[in-house]
Amino acid sequence: MIGIGEAFSPRYAQARQKFLRACVSAGLVVEPHAHPGKGQDGEELSMDVALDGAANAGRLLIVSSACHGVEGHCGSGVQVFALHDAEWREKARARGVAVLYVHALNPHGFSFGRRVTQEGVDLNRNFVDFSKPLHANEAYAKLHPLLVPQTWPPTAENQAALEKWIDKHGAAAFQAAVSGGQYQFGDGLFFGGQAETWGNKTLRNVLRRHAGGARRLGWIDLHTGLGPNGIGERIFAGKDDKAAYARANDWWGTPAAPVTSTYDGSSTSAPLRGLMCEAVYQECPAAEYTGIALEYGTLPMLDVLNALRADHWLHKHPEAPADLADGIRARMREAFYTDSDAWRGQVVSQARQAMFQAVDGLGA
């Protein structure tokens, strides 16, 4: 075993080394997918993949981290802890379930402390059909100049204009407009891109290589930044399929805390476009797929949004004073990673429970 605190890391390079060492300790072969760029400190970047179990297993659980870069501090810690967890590994083997760890889906964002990829794209809005006309998010288009203002901190006029929009349309409409995904403003928030990103293409290759033979496929994708601090909301991650949603609730839900869904409005998340799980249906069409995003809360939603706004502003203004830039980067970390033993303990305990439940569901 490893101490919970030891499993987490303050920087991407350290997180990657812990993951690689954990795989070696577990006797697993790591398959690196080298990123074309370098990290914040010049380090190599990679989406690293390790399979614990039989190749081409009929029952496969994917556990992935850092879809949204900076959120990888949380997800990587869960993965490292799991690789040192003998009871967990034996449980999966006993149920005949192979586990595929995908570490750092977005290593660039993880290293630079950003939510987006090197292309400035939200990876979890990038899985759309780019051969067809892209969705025009008209509400976001009106909000964009306010969300990424000319100056930071925003002016009182800017704040008043945003509050006026929210008062008129409602907080739920604001969240949907901003976070649902937009494809017009490359410097904006929740930008889904205008072509498949490196992360999109690489993940599809991983799925074809490791999950193509799966008859039953589960996926726990680890996220942060939404909901009450330390609480892991289990958000259904799949198409609007009643059978799949019922199966997810059978695996992970309880009467007191059912799996939530953006389709029926029960989730704290707004409905989203271009979700990563779309790749499963396209690359693993024979698999019965059941997945969740395990979303851990950090700060209140508007505080998280303001951290994102500041990060996008800073990316456009690299000449910003050092103290302002440092404060923005620190706030981004705080928005997606609560640096406390209590929070890390909550993260691991809830993820571990979800993983045990997933192999029970897959092995049934």
Short mmCIF file of C-alpha atoms in Angstrom, two decimals:
data_model
loop_
_atom_site.label_atom_id
_atom_site.label_comp_id
_atom_site.label_asym_id
_atom_site.label_seq_id
_atom_site.Cartn_x
_atom_site.Cartn_y
_atom_site.Cartn_z
CA MET A 1 0.00 0.00 0.00
CA ILE A 2 0.90 3.66 -0.29
CA GLY A 3 -0.22 6.53 1.88
CA ILE A 4 -3.03 8.56 0.37
CA GLY A 5 -1.00 11.76 0.51
CA GLU A 6 1.95 10.04 -1.20
CA ALA A 7 -0.19 9.15 -4.22
CA PHE A 8 -0.90 12.77 -5.15
CA SER A 9 1.51 15.21 -6.77
CA PRO A 10 1.82 19.00 -7.07
CA ARG A 11 3.20 18.90 -10.63
CA TYR A 12 2.63 16.83 -13.77
CA ALA A 13 6.23 15.58 -14.03
CA GLN A 14 6.12 14.20 -10.50
CA ALA A 15 2.67 12.68 -11.08
CA ARG A 16 3.90 10.92 -14.19
CA GLN A 17 6.94 9.50 -12.42
CA LYS A 18 4.75 8.21 -9.59
CA PHE A 19 2.42 6.57 -12.11
CA LEU A 20 5.30 4.96 -14.02
CA ARG A 21 6.91 3.68 -10.81
CA ALA A 22 3.57 2.33 -9.60
CA CYS A 23 3.15 0.43 -12.86
CA VAL A 24 6.64 -1.06 -12.54
CA SER A 25 5.91 -2.05 -8.93
CA ALA A 26 2.68 -3.72 -10.10
CA GLY A 27 4.48 -5.56 -12.88
CA LEU A 28 2.63 -3.71 -15.64
CA VAL A 29 4.02 -2.60 -18.98
CA VAL A 30 3.46 1.08 -19.75
CA GLU A 31 2.53 2.12 -23.26
CA PRO A 32 3.54 5.77 -23.71
CA HIS A 33 1.94 7.99 -26.32
CA ALA A 34 4.36 10.86 -26.69
CA HIS A 35 2.86 14.33 -26.97
CA PRO A 36 4.39 16.58 -29.65
CA GLY A 37 5.09 19.40 -27.20
CA LYS A 38 7.06 19.95 -24.01
CA GLY A 39 5.82 20.72 -20.52
CA GLN A 40 6.08 23.88 -18.48
CA ASP A 41 9.55 22.92 -17.27
CA GLY A 42 10.64 21.39 -20.58
CA GLU A 43 9.67 17.88 -19.52
CA GLU A 44 8.42 15.17 -21.87
CA LEU A 45 4.65 14.94 -22.12
CA SER A 46 2.77 11.72 -22.67
CA MET A 47 -0.58 9.99 -22.44
CA ASP A 48 0.53 6.84 -20.60
CA VAL A 49 -1.51 3.64 -20.74
CA ALA A 50 -1.20 0.49 -18.64
CA LEU A 51 -3.33 -2.65 -18.78
CA ASP A 52 -3.78 -4.70 -15.61
CA GLY A 53 -5.21 -7.97 -16.87
CA ALA A 54 -5.51 -9.98 -20.04
CA ALA A 55 -5.09 -8.38 -23.43
CA ASN A 56 -8.35 -8.28 -25.39
CA ALA A 57 -10.30 -9.02 -22.22
CA GLY A 58 -14.02 -9.43 -22.68
CA ARG A 59 -14.68 -7.36 -19.55
CA LEU A 60 -12.74 -4.13 -19.26
CA LEU A 61 -12.82 -1.14 -16.92
CA ILE A 62 -11.15 2.10 -18.01
CA VAL A 63 -9.98 4.52 -15.31
CA SER A 64 -8.81 7.80 -16.83
CA SER A 65 -7.38 11.08 -15.59
CA ALA A 66 -6.66 14.65 -16.71
CA CYS A 67 -9.13 14.98 -19.53
CA HIS A 68 -9.17 18.57 -18.31
CA GLY A 69 -5.47 18.97 -17.65
CA VAL A 70 -5.27 20.64 -14.24
CA GLU A 71 -7.87 18.20 -12.92
CA GLY A 72 -5.17 15.53 -13.25
CA HIS A 73 -3.80 16.29 -9.80
CA CYS A 74 -6.87 14.48 -8.51
CA GLY A 75 -7.21 11.71 -11.09
CA SER A 76 -3.54 10.79 -11.13
CA GLY A 77 -3.58 10.40 -7.35
CA VAL A 78 -6.49 7.97 -7.60
CA GLN A 79 -4.70 5.93 -10.26
CA VAL A 80 -1.41 5.79 -8.36
CA PHE A 81 -3.17 4.73 -5.17
CA ALA A 82 -5.11 2.03 -7.05
CA LEU A 83 -1.95 0.56 -8.56
CA HIS A 84 -0.55 0.12 -5.04
CA ASP A 85 -3.83 -1.30 -3.70
CA ALA A 86 -3.43 -5.10 -3.56
CA GLU A 87 -7.00 -5.67 -2.39
CA TRP A 88 -8.39 -3.68 -5.31
CA ARG A 89 -6.22 -5.46 -7.88
CA GLU A 90 -7.17 -8.86 -6.51
CA LYS A 91 -10.84 -7.89 -6.59
CA ALA A 92 -10.66 -7.07 -10.30
CA ARG A 93 -8.80 -10.27 -11.10
CA ALA A 94 -11.29 -12.37 -9.11
CA ARG A 95 -14.18 -10.89 -11.11
CA GLY A 96 -12.40 -11.50 -14.41
CA VAL A 97 -12.14 -7.78 -15.20
CA ALA A 98 -9.11 -6.19 -16.81
CA VAL A 99 -8.38 -2.57 -15.85
CA LEU A 100 -7.00 -0.05 -18.32
CA TYR A 101 -5.39 2.99 -16.72
CA VAL A 102 -5.14 6.02 -19.03
CA HIS A 103 -2.94 8.57 -17.29
CA ALA A 104 -3.04 12.20 -18.45
CA LEU A 105 -5.44 12.34 -21.38
CA ASN A 106 -4.37 16.00 -21.65
CA PRO A 107 -0.75 16.13 -20.44
CA HIS A 108 -0.22 19.66 -21.77
CA GLY A 109 -2.99 21.10 -19.62
CA PHE A 110 -1.83 19.05 -16.64
CA SER A 111 1.71 20.41 -16.90
CA PHE A 112 0.76 24.04 -17.55
CA GLY A 113 -2.04 24.13 -14.98
CA ARG A 114 -4.70 24.75 -17.60
CA ARG A 115 -7.97 22.99 -18.34
CA VAL A 116 -7.51 23.07 -22.12
CA THR A 117 -5.19 21.26 -24.52
CA GLN A 118 -2.27 22.78 -26.40
CA GLU A 119 -4.80 23.68 -29.10
CA GLY A 120 -6.81 25.66 -26.55
CA VAL A 121 -9.58 23.05 -26.71
CA ASP A 122 -11.76 21.49 -24.05
CA LEU A 123 -11.11 17.82 -24.84
CA ASN A 124 -14.51 16.81 -23.49
CA ARG A 125 -16.25 18.99 -26.11
CA ASN A 126 -14.06 17.86 -29.02
CA PHE A 127 -15.78 14.59 -29.97
CA VAL A 128 -18.16 15.91 -32.63
CA ASP A 129 -18.45 15.21 -36.34
CA PHE A 130 -16.28 17.93 -37.85
CA SER A 131 -17.44 17.05 -41.36
CA LYS A 132 -20.81 18.60 -40.50
CA PRO A 133 -21.68 22.20 -39.60
CA LEU A 134 -20.72 22.91 -36.02
CA HIS A 135 -23.24 23.98 -33.41
CA ALA A 136 -23.60 27.76 -33.11
CA ASN A 137 -23.91 28.63 -29.44
CA GLU A 138 -25.63 32.00 -29.83
CA ALA A 139 -25.97 32.60 -26.09
CA TYR A 140 -22.24 32.10 -25.57
CA ALA A 141 -21.47 34.43 -28.48
CA LYS A 142 -23.24 37.25 -26.66
CA LEU A 143 -21.44 36.47 -23.40
CA HIS A 144 -17.94 35.96 -24.79
CA PRO A 145 -16.77 39.60 -24.61
CA LEU A 146 -17.89 39.72 -20.99
CA LEU A 147 -16.36 36.37 -20.03
CA VAL A 148 -12.92 37.16 -21.45
CA PRO A 149 -12.64 40.93 -20.88
CA GLN A 150 -9.89 43.30 -21.92
CA THR A 151 -8.63 43.76 -18.36
CA TRP A 152 -8.24 41.59 -15.29
CA PRO A 153 -9.60 41.85 -12.69
CA PRO A 154 -12.82 42.72 -14.52
CA THR A 155 -14.29 46.17 -14.19
CA ALA A 156 -17.41 46.88 -12.14
CA GLU A 157 -19.24 47.47 -15.41
CA ASN A 158 -18.25 44.04 -16.67
CA GLN A 159 -19.47 42.37 -13.50
CA ALA A 160 -22.73 44.30 -13.59
CA ALA A 161 -23.35 43.27 -17.21
CA LEU A 162 -22.85 39.58 -16.37
CA GLU A 163 -25.14 39.84 -13.36
CA LYS A 164 -27.78 41.53 -15.52
CA TRP A 165 -27.63 38.65 -18.03
CA ILE A 166 -27.98 36.07 -15.24
CA ASP A 167 -30.86 37.97 -13.64
CA LYS A 168 -32.68 38.06 -16.96
CA HIS A 169 -32.06 34.49 -18.15
CA GLY A 170 -31.36 32.56 -14.94
CA ALA A 171 -28.35 30.78 -13.47
CA ALA A 172 -29.16 27.48 -15.21
CA ALA A 173 -29.29 29.17 -18.63
CA PHE A 174 -25.99 30.90 -17.86
CA GLN A 175 -24.31 27.63 -16.94
CA ALA A 176 -25.65 25.92 -20.06
CA ALA A 177 -24.59 28.78 -22.34
CA VAL A 178 -21.08 28.94 -20.94
CA SER A 179 -20.18 25.31 -20.24
CA GLY A 180 -22.25 23.42 -22.82
CA GLY A 181 -19.60 23.83 -25.50
CA GLN A 182 -18.93 26.41 -28.21
CA TYR A 183 -17.09 26.18 -31.53
CA GLN A 184 -16.70 29.81 -32.60
CA PHE A 185 -14.22 31.44 -30.22
CA GLY A 186 -10.81 29.80 -30.03
CA ASP A 187 -9.78 32.08 -27.17
CA GLY A 188 -13.00 31.41 -25.28
CA LEU A 189 -14.17 29.12 -22.53
CA PHE A 190 -15.24 25.51 -23.21
CA PHE A 191 -14.09 25.76 -26.85
CA GLY A 192 -14.68 22.44 -28.61
CA GLY A 193 -12.26 23.09 -31.46
CA GLN A 194 -12.67 22.97 -35.21
CA ALA A 195 -10.83 19.69 -35.79
CA GLU A 196 -9.91 16.57 -33.85
CA THR A 197 -7.17 17.31 -31.32
CA TRP A 198 -4.09 15.22 -30.60
CA GLY A 199 -5.82 13.92 -27.47
CA ASN A 200 -8.92 12.91 -29.42
CA LYS A 201 -6.92 10.98 -32.03
CA THR A 202 -4.64 9.37 -29.45
CA LEU A 203 -7.50 8.21 -27.23
CA ARG A 204 -9.25 6.65 -30.23
CA ASN A 205 -6.07 4.69 -30.98
CA VAL A 206 -5.95 3.49 -27.37
CA LEU A 207 -9.56 2.36 -27.48
CA ARG A 208 -9.07 0.48 -30.73
CA ARG A 209 -5.95 -1.21 -29.40
CA HIS A 210 -7.17 -2.17 -25.94
CA ALA A 211 -10.96 -2.11 -25.90
CA GLY A 212 -11.88 -3.32 -29.36
CA GLY A 213 -12.47 -6.86 -28.11
CA ALA A 214 -14.43 -5.95 -25.00
CA ARG A 215 -17.97 -7.31 -24.78
CA ARG A 216 -18.69 -5.35 -21.60
CA LEU A 217 -16.94 -2.03 -21.09
CA GLY A 218 -17.04 0.26 -18.06
CA TRP A 219 -15.43 3.68 -17.73
CA ILE A 220 -14.76 5.94 -14.75
CA ASP A 221 -13.43 9.29 -15.92
CA LEU A 222 -12.12 11.39 -13.02
CA HIS A 223 -12.96 15.11 -12.88
CA THR A 224 -13.00 18.04 -10.47
CA GLY A 225 -14.48 21.52 -10.20
CA LEU A 226 -18.22 20.98 -9.90
CA GLY A 227 -20.40 20.50 -6.85
CA PRO A 228 -19.85 20.56 -3.07
CA ASN A 229 -16.26 20.31 -1.88
CA GLY A 230 -15.03 16.72 -1.65
CA ILE A 231 -18.25 15.13 -2.87
CA GLY A 232 -17.90 12.90 -5.92
CA GLU A 233 -21.02 13.20 -8.04
CA ARG A 234 -21.50 10.19 -10.29
CA ILE A 235 -22.67 11.66 -13.58
CA PHE A 236 -23.91 9.31 -16.28
CA ALA A 237 -21.51 9.49 -19.25
CA GLY A 238 -23.19 8.06 -22.31
CA LYS A 239 -25.86 8.53 -24.91
CA ASP A 240 -29.45 9.14 -23.86
CA ASP A 241 -30.07 5.41 -23.42
CA LYS A 242 -32.47 4.35 -20.66
CA ALA A 243 -31.05 0.84 -20.44
CA ALA A 244 -27.48 2.12 -20.04
CA TYR A 245 -28.58 4.69 -17.48
CA ALA A 246 -30.43 2.01 -15.50
CA ARG A 247 -27.34 -0.19 -15.63
CA ALA A 248 -25.18 2.69 -14.35
CA ASN A 249 -27.58 3.14 -11.44
CA ASP A 250 -27.47 -0.59 -10.72
CA TRP A 251 -23.70 -0.38 -10.49
CA TRP A 252 -23.11 2.96 -8.81
CA GLY A 253 -26.37 4.39 -7.55
CA THR A 254 -28.17 4.24 -4.22
CA PRO A 255 -31.67 5.43 -3.31
CA ALA A 256 -30.08 8.31 -1.40
CA ALA A 257 -27.51 9.13 -4.10
CA PRO A 258 -28.53 7.93 -7.56
CA VAL A 259 -26.33 8.36 -10.60
CA THR A 260 -27.23 11.77 -12.00
CA SER A 261 -27.87 12.66 -15.62
CA THR A 262 -27.77 15.78 -17.74
CA TYR A 263 -30.62 14.34 -19.79
CA ASP A 264 -33.18 14.57 -16.99
CA GLY A 265 -31.71 17.60 -15.24
CA SER A 266 -30.65 15.73 -12.12
CA SER A 267 -26.95 16.53 -12.54
CA THR A 268 -25.18 19.68 -11.41
CA SER A 269 -23.67 19.67 -14.90
CA ALA A 270 -25.44 21.33 -17.80
CA PRO A 271 -26.08 19.31 -20.99
CA LEU A 272 -22.81 19.09 -22.92
CA ARG A 273 -21.75 18.56 -26.53
CA GLY A 274 -18.84 16.61 -27.97
CA LEU A 275 -18.31 14.31 -25.00
CA MET A 276 -15.35 11.95 -24.95
CA CYS A 277 -17.59 8.91 -24.46
CA GLU A 278 -18.76 9.35 -28.07
CA ALA A 279 -15.49 7.66 -29.06
CA VAL A 280 -16.57 4.44 -27.34
CA TYR A 281 -19.62 4.04 -29.54
CA GLN A 282 -17.53 4.63 -32.65
CA GLU A 283 -14.38 2.67 -31.79
CA CYS A 284 -15.94 -0.16 -29.72
CA PRO A 285 -19.34 -0.71 -31.35
CA ALA A 286 -19.70 -4.30 -30.14
CA ALA A 287 -19.28 -3.43 -26.46
CA GLU A 288 -22.06 -2.96 -23.93
CA TYR A 289 -20.86 0.34 -22.50
CA THR A 290 -21.55 1.79 -19.04
CA GLY A 291 -19.76 4.90 -17.85
CA ILE A 292 -19.67 7.78 -15.41
CA ALA A 293 -17.76 10.96 -14.87
CA LEU A 294 -16.80 11.00 -11.20
CA GLU A 295 -16.88 14.75 -10.52
CA TYR A 296 -15.41 16.04 -7.24
CA GLY A 297 -16.37 19.46 -5.93
CA THR A 298 -13.81 22.11 -5.00
CA LEU A 299 -14.96 25.77 -4.93
CA PRO A 300 -18.41 27.28 -5.61
CA MET A 301 -19.31 27.26 -9.31
CA LEU A 302 -18.90 31.01 -9.90
CA ASP A 303 -15.48 30.96 -8.23
CA VAL A 304 -14.41 28.13 -10.54
CA LEU A 305 -15.76 30.03 -13.54
CA ASN A 306 -13.86 33.18 -12.55
CA ALA A 307 -10.67 31.15 -12.24
CA LEU A 308 -11.23 29.89 -15.78
CA ARG A 309 -11.96 33.39 -17.04
CA ALA A 310 -8.75 34.66 -15.51
CA ASP A 311 -6.76 31.78 -17.00
CA HIS A 312 -8.06 32.55 -20.50
CA TRP A 313 -7.32 36.24 -19.99
CA LEU A 314 -3.77 35.44 -18.88
CA HIS A 315 -3.19 33.23 -21.92
CA LYS A 316 -4.04 36.25 -24.10
CA HIS A 317 -1.87 38.55 -21.98
CA PRO A 318 1.47 36.85 -21.27
CA GLU A 319 2.89 40.31 -20.50
CA ALA A 320 0.79 40.45 -17.31
CA PRO A 321 2.69 41.40 -14.12
CA ALA A 322 4.29 38.41 -12.42
CA ASP A 323 2.35 38.76 -9.19
CA LEU A 324 -0.98 38.88 -11.04
CA ALA A 325 -0.03 35.89 -13.22
CA ASP A 326 1.09 33.88 -10.20
CA GLY A 327 -2.16 34.64 -8.41
CA ILE A 328 -4.23 33.53 -11.41
CA ARG A 329 -2.29 30.26 -11.68
CA ALA A 330 -2.67 29.59 -7.97
CA ARG A 331 -6.40 30.22 -8.17
CA MET A 332 -6.69 27.78 -11.07
CA ARG A 333 -5.03 25.09 -8.98
CA GLU A 334 -7.35 25.84 -6.07
CA ALA A 335 -10.38 25.72 -8.34
CA PHE A 336 -9.61 22.15 -9.41
CA TYR A 337 -7.60 20.68 -6.54
CA THR A 338 -8.18 21.14 -2.83
CA ASP A 339 -4.76 20.71 -1.23
CA SER A 340 -5.78 19.05 2.01
CA ASP A 341 -5.50 15.56 3.46
CA ALA A 342 -9.23 15.52 4.17
CA TRP A 343 -10.13 16.23 0.54
CA ARG A 344 -7.64 13.69 -0.80
CA GLY A 345 -9.02 11.10 1.59
CA GLN A 346 -12.56 11.74 0.37
CA VAL A 347 -11.41 11.48 -3.24
CA VAL A 348 -9.70 8.13 -2.79
CA SER A 349 -12.42 6.53 -0.69
CA GLN A 350 -15.18 7.45 -3.13
CA ALA A 351 -13.17 6.48 -6.22
CA ARG A 352 -12.21 3.17 -4.65
CA GLN A 353 -15.85 2.40 -3.89
CA ALA A 354 -16.86 3.26 -7.47
CA MET A 355 -14.13 1.04 -8.88
CA PHE A 356 -15.16 -1.93 -6.72
CA GLN A 357 -18.76 -1.39 -7.79
CA ALA A 358 -17.75 -1.25 -11.44
CA VAL A 359 -15.98 -4.61 -11.41
CA ASP A 360 -18.96 -6.14 -9.63
CA GLY A 361 -21.19 -4.76 -12.37
CA LEU A 362 -18.90 -5.92 -15.16
CA GLY A 363 -18.38 -9.32 -13.58
CA ALA A 364 -22.05 -10.02 -12.91
#
